[in-house]
């Protein structure tokens, strides 16, 4: 399984429009080689470089396995968003306080559709995924605020 963005390659800088310095909308993402027996997909975007611990920027689950792309600033029909470290549900773009941070976009193919409420935190999502991951893929982008 693979995850990509047509806007930046893994390891490249994330364009400012997808950060708190711009429109703060999610970048477009594409998926390839999803397992045929997948029942749903999950996206987790996080920043392991935060000085306060890994910062969750986006949680999205119950994405149809037929989904080939998520458009810029959009959520696929039927998908559920979880709570971020910002204290809200939905996408929260890169907004590092100091230095350049890495932002990982992780995609998981599951053999189930998850039954957890909207707004659930990452720990609940991860626990619900245990034993159900068929495949996973990741890419990352970097961002440093221009001050």
XYZ file of N, CA and C in Angstrom:
441
model
N 0.846 -1.172 0.000
C 0.000 0.000 0.000
C 0.894 1.239 0.000
N 0.429 2.293 -0.639
C 1.207 3.534 -0.728
C 0.310 4.741 -0.482
N 0.900 5.794 0.082
C 0.241 7.081 0.240
C 1.164 8.140 -0.346
N 0.578 9.070 -1.091
C 1.335 10.153 -1.732
C 0.525 11.437 -1.671
N 1.185 12.536 -1.977
C 0.498 13.807 -2.209
C 0.998 14.362 -3.533
N 0.086 14.849 -4.374
C 0.521 15.474 -5.614
C 1.158 16.851 -5.392
N 1.120 17.344 -4.154
C 1.613 18.688 -3.828
C 3.068 18.673 -3.354
N 3.475 17.619 -2.648
C 4.858 17.519 -2.153
C 5.233 16.049 -2.054
N 6.523 15.769 -2.232
C 7.034 14.405 -2.097
C 7.417 14.145 -0.651
N 7.413 12.888 -0.254
C 7.802 12.538 1.099
C 9.192 13.084 1.401
N 9.309 13.796 2.518
C 10.567 14.406 2.926
C 10.710 15.853 2.515
N 9.865 16.317 1.584
C 9.905 17.715 1.135
C 9.139 18.615 2.105
N 9.263 19.920 1.897
C 8.511 20.876 2.706
C 7.040 20.890 2.299
N 6.177 21.022 3.299
C 4.740 21.163 3.069
C 4.484 22.621 2.689
N 3.776 22.876 1.592
C 3.486 24.259 1.203
C 2.699 24.995 2.306
N 2.995 26.287 2.515
C 2.381 27.055 3.610
C 0.854 27.072 3.615
N 0.204 26.943 2.462
C -1.262 27.018 2.466
C -1.901 25.895 3.285
N -1.163 24.806 3.537
C -1.687 23.677 4.310
C -1.297 23.758 5.780
N -0.845 24.940 6.219
C -0.366 25.151 7.582
C -1.140 26.296 8.240
N -0.810 26.557 9.503
C -1.450 27.669 10.220
C -1.039 29.025 9.644
N -0.011 29.045 8.826
C 0.411 30.295 8.185
C -0.345 30.556 6.883
N -1.179 29.618 6.481
C -1.935 29.754 5.233
C -3.406 29.484 5.470
N -3.995 28.687 4.583
C -5.429 28.373 4.677
C -5.737 27.316 5.729
N -4.712 26.603 6.195
C -4.868 25.559 7.213
C -5.881 24.498 6.777
N -5.743 24.049 5.530
C -6.582 22.979 4.990
C -5.703 21.775 4.696
N -6.324 20.582 4.687
C -5.520 19.386 4.428
C -5.044 19.348 2.983
N -3.814 18.861 2.787
C -3.326 18.695 1.418
C -4.022 17.505 0.761
N -4.047 17.470 -0.567
C -4.606 16.297 -1.230
C -3.701 15.089 -1.006
N -4.321 13.920 -0.875
C -3.600 12.668 -0.680
C -4.140 11.625 -1.650
N -3.268 10.749 -2.119
C -3.692 9.650 -2.988
C -3.211 8.336 -2.403
N -3.931 7.260 -2.747
C -3.638 5.931 -2.219
C -3.516 4.946 -3.366
N -2.579 4.006 -3.225
C -2.378 2.952 -4.217
C -2.219 1.621 -3.505
N -2.535 0.553 -4.230
C -2.330 -0.825 -3.774
C -3.029 -1.123 -2.450
N -4.270 -0.666 -2.323
C -5.065 -0.969 -1.128
C -5.449 -2.448 -1.181
N -5.281 -3.192 -0.090
C -5.635 -4.611 -0.103
C -7.102 -4.829 -0.514
N -7.344 -5.836 -1.323
C -8.697 -6.085 -1.825
C -9.672 -6.459 -0.714
N -9.184 -6.998 0.399
C -10.077 -7.384 1.485
C -10.233 -6.296 2.552
N -9.723 -5.086 2.287
C -9.874 -3.976 3.235
C -11.336 -3.553 3.321
N -11.770 -3.239 4.544
C -13.135 -2.756 4.776
C -13.165 -1.250 5.032
N -12.014 -0.696 5.451
C -11.930 0.748 5.691
C -10.473 1.185 5.746
N -10.278 2.499 5.611
C -8.954 3.113 5.720
C -8.962 4.114 6.870
N -7.778 4.336 7.428
C -7.579 5.300 8.512
C -6.411 6.201 8.118
N -6.527 7.494 8.407
C -5.415 8.438 8.247
C -5.093 9.016 9.622
N -3.820 8.997 9.964
C -3.327 9.666 11.169
C -2.202 10.591 10.729
N -2.338 11.864 11.064
C -1.272 12.834 10.797
C -0.769 13.318 12.149
N 0.550 13.164 12.370
C 1.100 13.630 13.630
C 2.516 14.166 13.464
N 2.951 14.866 14.503
C 4.259 15.519 14.549
C 5.032 14.957 15.735
N 6.018 14.078 15.481
C 6.792 13.516 16.589
C 7.849 14.470 17.131
N 8.029 15.626 16.492
C 9.087 16.553 16.883
C 8.632 17.623 17.866
N 7.376 17.590 18.263
C 6.877 18.576 19.223
C 7.593 18.382 20.566
N 8.027 19.479 21.199
C 8.724 19.345 22.487
C 7.820 18.818 23.603
N 6.511 18.836 23.402
C 5.579 18.355 24.424
C 5.157 16.909 24.178
N 5.765 16.238 23.193
C 5.387 14.875 22.829
C 4.694 14.883 21.472
N 4.428 13.710 20.939
C 3.825 13.628 19.604
C 2.499 14.381 19.581
N 2.370 15.281 18.604
C 1.206 16.150 18.465
C 0.329 15.597 17.347
N -0.926 15.320 17.673
C -1.874 14.788 16.693
C -2.534 15.930 15.943
N -2.388 15.921 14.603
C -2.932 16.987 13.750
C -4.205 16.592 13.011
N -4.410 15.291 12.780
C -5.596 14.866 12.040
C -5.822 13.386 12.260
N -7.047 13.027 12.556
C -7.482 11.639 12.665
C -8.706 11.482 11.778
N -8.679 10.501 10.926
C -9.769 10.284 9.984
C -9.927 8.784 9.805
N -11.132 8.247 10.043
C -11.326 6.807 9.910
C -12.644 6.500 9.207
N -12.816 5.205 8.924
C -13.966 4.708 8.167
C -14.035 5.314 6.768
N -12.870 5.524 6.193
C -12.769 5.952 4.805
C -13.013 4.709 3.948
N -13.835 4.835 2.939
C -14.112 3.697 2.061
C -12.815 3.198 1.429
N -12.624 1.867 1.365
C -11.417 1.332 0.734
C -11.392 1.559 -0.775
N -12.489 2.012 -1.339
C -12.538 2.358 -2.759
C -12.001 3.763 -3.020
N -11.688 4.492 -1.959
C -11.185 5.855 -2.075
C -9.771 5.836 -2.648
N -9.565 6.546 -3.714
C -8.243 6.638 -4.342
C -7.555 7.958 -3.998
N -8.363 8.943 -3.552
C -7.780 10.234 -3.192
C -8.681 10.989 -2.229
N -8.052 11.831 -1.434
C -8.750 12.793 -0.597
C -8.362 14.148 -1.155
N -9.348 14.914 -1.551
C -9.073 16.221 -2.145
C -8.620 17.247 -1.124
N -8.006 18.287 -1.630
C -7.552 19.404 -0.807
C -8.725 19.967 -0.003
N -8.526 20.104 1.299
C -9.546 20.706 2.151
C -10.847 19.933 2.215
N -10.800 18.606 2.067
C -12.042 17.836 2.068
C -11.928 16.563 2.900
N -13.082 16.014 3.231
C -13.189 14.761 3.969
C -14.097 13.859 3.135
N -13.667 12.624 2.877
C -14.503 11.720 2.087
C -15.857 11.453 2.750
N -16.872 11.275 1.932
C -18.215 10.973 2.426
C -18.168 9.713 3.294
N -18.789 9.786 4.472
C -18.850 8.653 5.376
C -17.692 8.536 6.344
N -16.622 9.291 6.110
C -15.465 9.237 7.006
C -15.762 9.996 8.295
N -15.078 9.606 9.368
C -15.280 10.195 10.684
C -13.966 10.839 11.132
N -14.061 12.048 11.715
C -12.866 12.741 12.191
C -12.767 12.658 13.712
N -11.531 12.554 14.180
C -11.288 12.449 15.605
C -10.705 13.722 16.185
N -10.543 13.695 17.499
C -10.017 14.846 18.223
C -8.506 14.945 18.114
N -8.014 16.146 17.924
C -6.585 16.406 17.789
C -6.023 16.973 19.094
N -4.733 17.144 19.129
C -4.099 17.754 20.291
C -4.481 19.232 20.407
N -4.977 19.826 19.320
C -5.457 21.212 19.356
C -6.735 21.334 20.184
N -7.396 20.187 20.471
C -8.618 20.214 21.258
C -9.883 20.260 20.431
N -9.776 19.998 19.130
C -10.939 20.015 18.243
C -10.842 18.840 17.275
N -11.953 18.547 16.620
C -11.944 17.535 15.568
C -11.629 18.217 14.244
N -11.086 17.441 13.320
C -10.765 17.980 12.004
C -9.283 18.243 11.863
N -8.908 18.672 10.668
C -7.514 18.921 10.324
C -6.994 20.167 11.027
N -5.812 20.039 11.602
C -5.081 21.180 12.156
C -3.691 21.137 11.562
N -3.366 22.080 10.716
C -2.120 22.041 9.965
C -0.876 22.287 10.797
N 0.275 22.052 10.184
C 1.548 22.311 10.850
C 1.628 23.737 11.381
N 2.157 23.869 12.595
C 2.265 25.177 13.227
C 3.333 25.113 14.316
N 4.560 24.719 13.935
C 5.591 24.523 14.960
C 6.012 25.828 15.624
N 6.298 25.748 16.928
C 6.756 26.922 17.648
C 8.186 27.299 17.278
N 9.066 26.299 17.212
C 10.473 26.557 16.920
C 11.024 25.450 16.034
N 11.838 25.823 15.075
C 12.546 24.855 14.258
C 11.676 24.162 13.225
N 12.325 23.272 12.501
C 11.652 22.497 11.459
C 11.146 21.192 12.069
N 9.870 20.892 11.822
C 9.260 19.661 12.316
C 8.872 18.765 11.151
N 8.742 17.473 11.445
C 8.269 16.490 10.469
C 6.807 16.166 10.778
N 6.010 16.028 9.723
C 4.595 15.733 9.852
C 4.312 14.460 9.062
N 3.967 13.389 9.787
C 3.757 12.085 9.174
C 2.283 11.884 8.831
N 2.038 11.446 7.611
C 0.711 11.052 7.150
C 0.754 9.531 7.050
N 0.032 8.859 7.948
C 0.037 7.398 7.993
C -1.325 6.893 7.546
N -1.315 5.917 6.665
C -2.549 5.320 6.169
C -2.560 3.852 6.565
N -3.686 3.404 7.097
C -3.859 2.018 7.511
C -5.067 1.432 6.792
N -4.932 0.230 6.265
C -6.061 -0.519 5.715
C -6.494 -1.513 6.777
N -7.786 -1.496 7.108
C -8.317 -2.357 8.159
C -9.281 -3.390 7.592
N -9.432 -4.481 8.334
C -10.383 -5.522 7.937
C -11.760 -5.307 8.571
N -11.978 -4.129 9.179
C -13.261 -3.776 9.806
C -13.580 -2.307 9.552
N -14.840 -1.961 9.783
C -15.271 -0.569 9.894
C -15.339 -0.306 11.389
N -14.725 0.781 11.839
C -14.627 1.040 13.278
C -15.930 1.600 13.846
N -16.221 1.208 15.075
C -17.413 1.664 15.770
C -16.990 2.483 16.988
N -16.393 3.632 16.707
C -16.008 4.557 17.772
C -16.585 5.926 17.426
N -16.925 6.719 18.437
C -17.594 7.991 18.163
C -16.694 9.056 17.544
N -17.325 9.929 16.781
C -16.647 11.103 16.234
C -16.006 11.855 17.390
N -14.818 12.410 17.155
C -14.120 13.159 18.191
C -13.235 12.309 19.084
N -13.249 10.980 18.888
C -12.395 10.106 19.705
C -10.925 10.492 19.534
N -10.174 10.315 20.581
C -8.744 10.647 20.569
C -7.927 9.517 19.943
N -6.670 9.812 19.665
C -5.768 8.873 18.999
C -5.626 7.555 19.758
N -5.561 7.607 21.079
C -5.388 6.389 21.868
C -6.561 5.423 21.655
N -7.757 5.946 21.602
C -8.948 5.113 21.382
C -8.925 4.550 19.965
N -8.563 5.387 19.007
C -8.463 4.933 17.614
C -7.441 3.809 17.482
N -6.258 4.012 18.039
C -5.198 3.003 17.946
C -5.614 1.688 18.610
N -6.258 1.767 19.753
C -6.726 0.566 20.449
C -7.765 -0.174 19.607
N -8.655 0.561 18.952
C -9.697 -0.042 18.112
C -9.117 -0.716 16.873
N -7.956 -0.248 16.424
C -7.316 -0.788 15.228
C -6.529 -2.075 15.507
N -6.182 -2.316 16.760
C -5.338 -3.472 17.107
C -5.934 -4.768 16.575
N -5.088 -5.549 15.896
C -5.497 -6.826 15.357
C -6.285 -6.744 14.061
N -6.470 -5.521 13.535
C -7.279 -5.333 12.323
C -6.510 -4.693 11.171
N -5.214 -4.445 11.334
C -4.429 -3.765 10.295
C -3.968 -4.779 9.253
N -4.396 -4.569 8.016
C -4.002 -5.422 6.895
C -2.738 -4.902 6.216
N -2.603 -3.583 6.156
C -1.447 -2.950 5.504
C -1.339 -1.521 6.018
N -0.154 -0.960 5.883
C 0.042 0.440 6.262
C 1.086 1.083 5.371
N 0.990 2.401 5.283
C 1.928 3.182 4.474
C 2.069 4.549 5.130
N 3.190 5.200 4.872
C 3.359 6.552 5.399
C 4.227 7.387 4.490
N 4.027 8.674 4.626
C 4.880 9.678 3.995
C 4.980 10.814 4.996
N 5.946 11.702 4.791
C 6.022 12.849 5.692
C 6.452 14.090 4.923
N 6.064 15.202 5.485
C 6.495 16.500 4.990
C 7.060 17.283 6.158
N 7.816 18.318 5.837
C 8.453 19.145 6.854
C 7.883 20.559 6.801
N 7.966 21.255 7.927
C 7.554 22.655 7.919
C 8.291 23.401 9.026
N 8.702 24.619 8.682
C 9.291 25.557 9.635
C 8.667 26.905 9.370
N 8.140 27.521 10.392
C 7.479 28.823 10.228
C 8.501 29.884 9.875
N 8.092 30.782 9.012
C 8.923 31.934 8.634
C 8.554 33.091 9.554
N 9.479 33.463 10.425
C 9.153 34.521 11.393
C 9.829 35.810 11.048
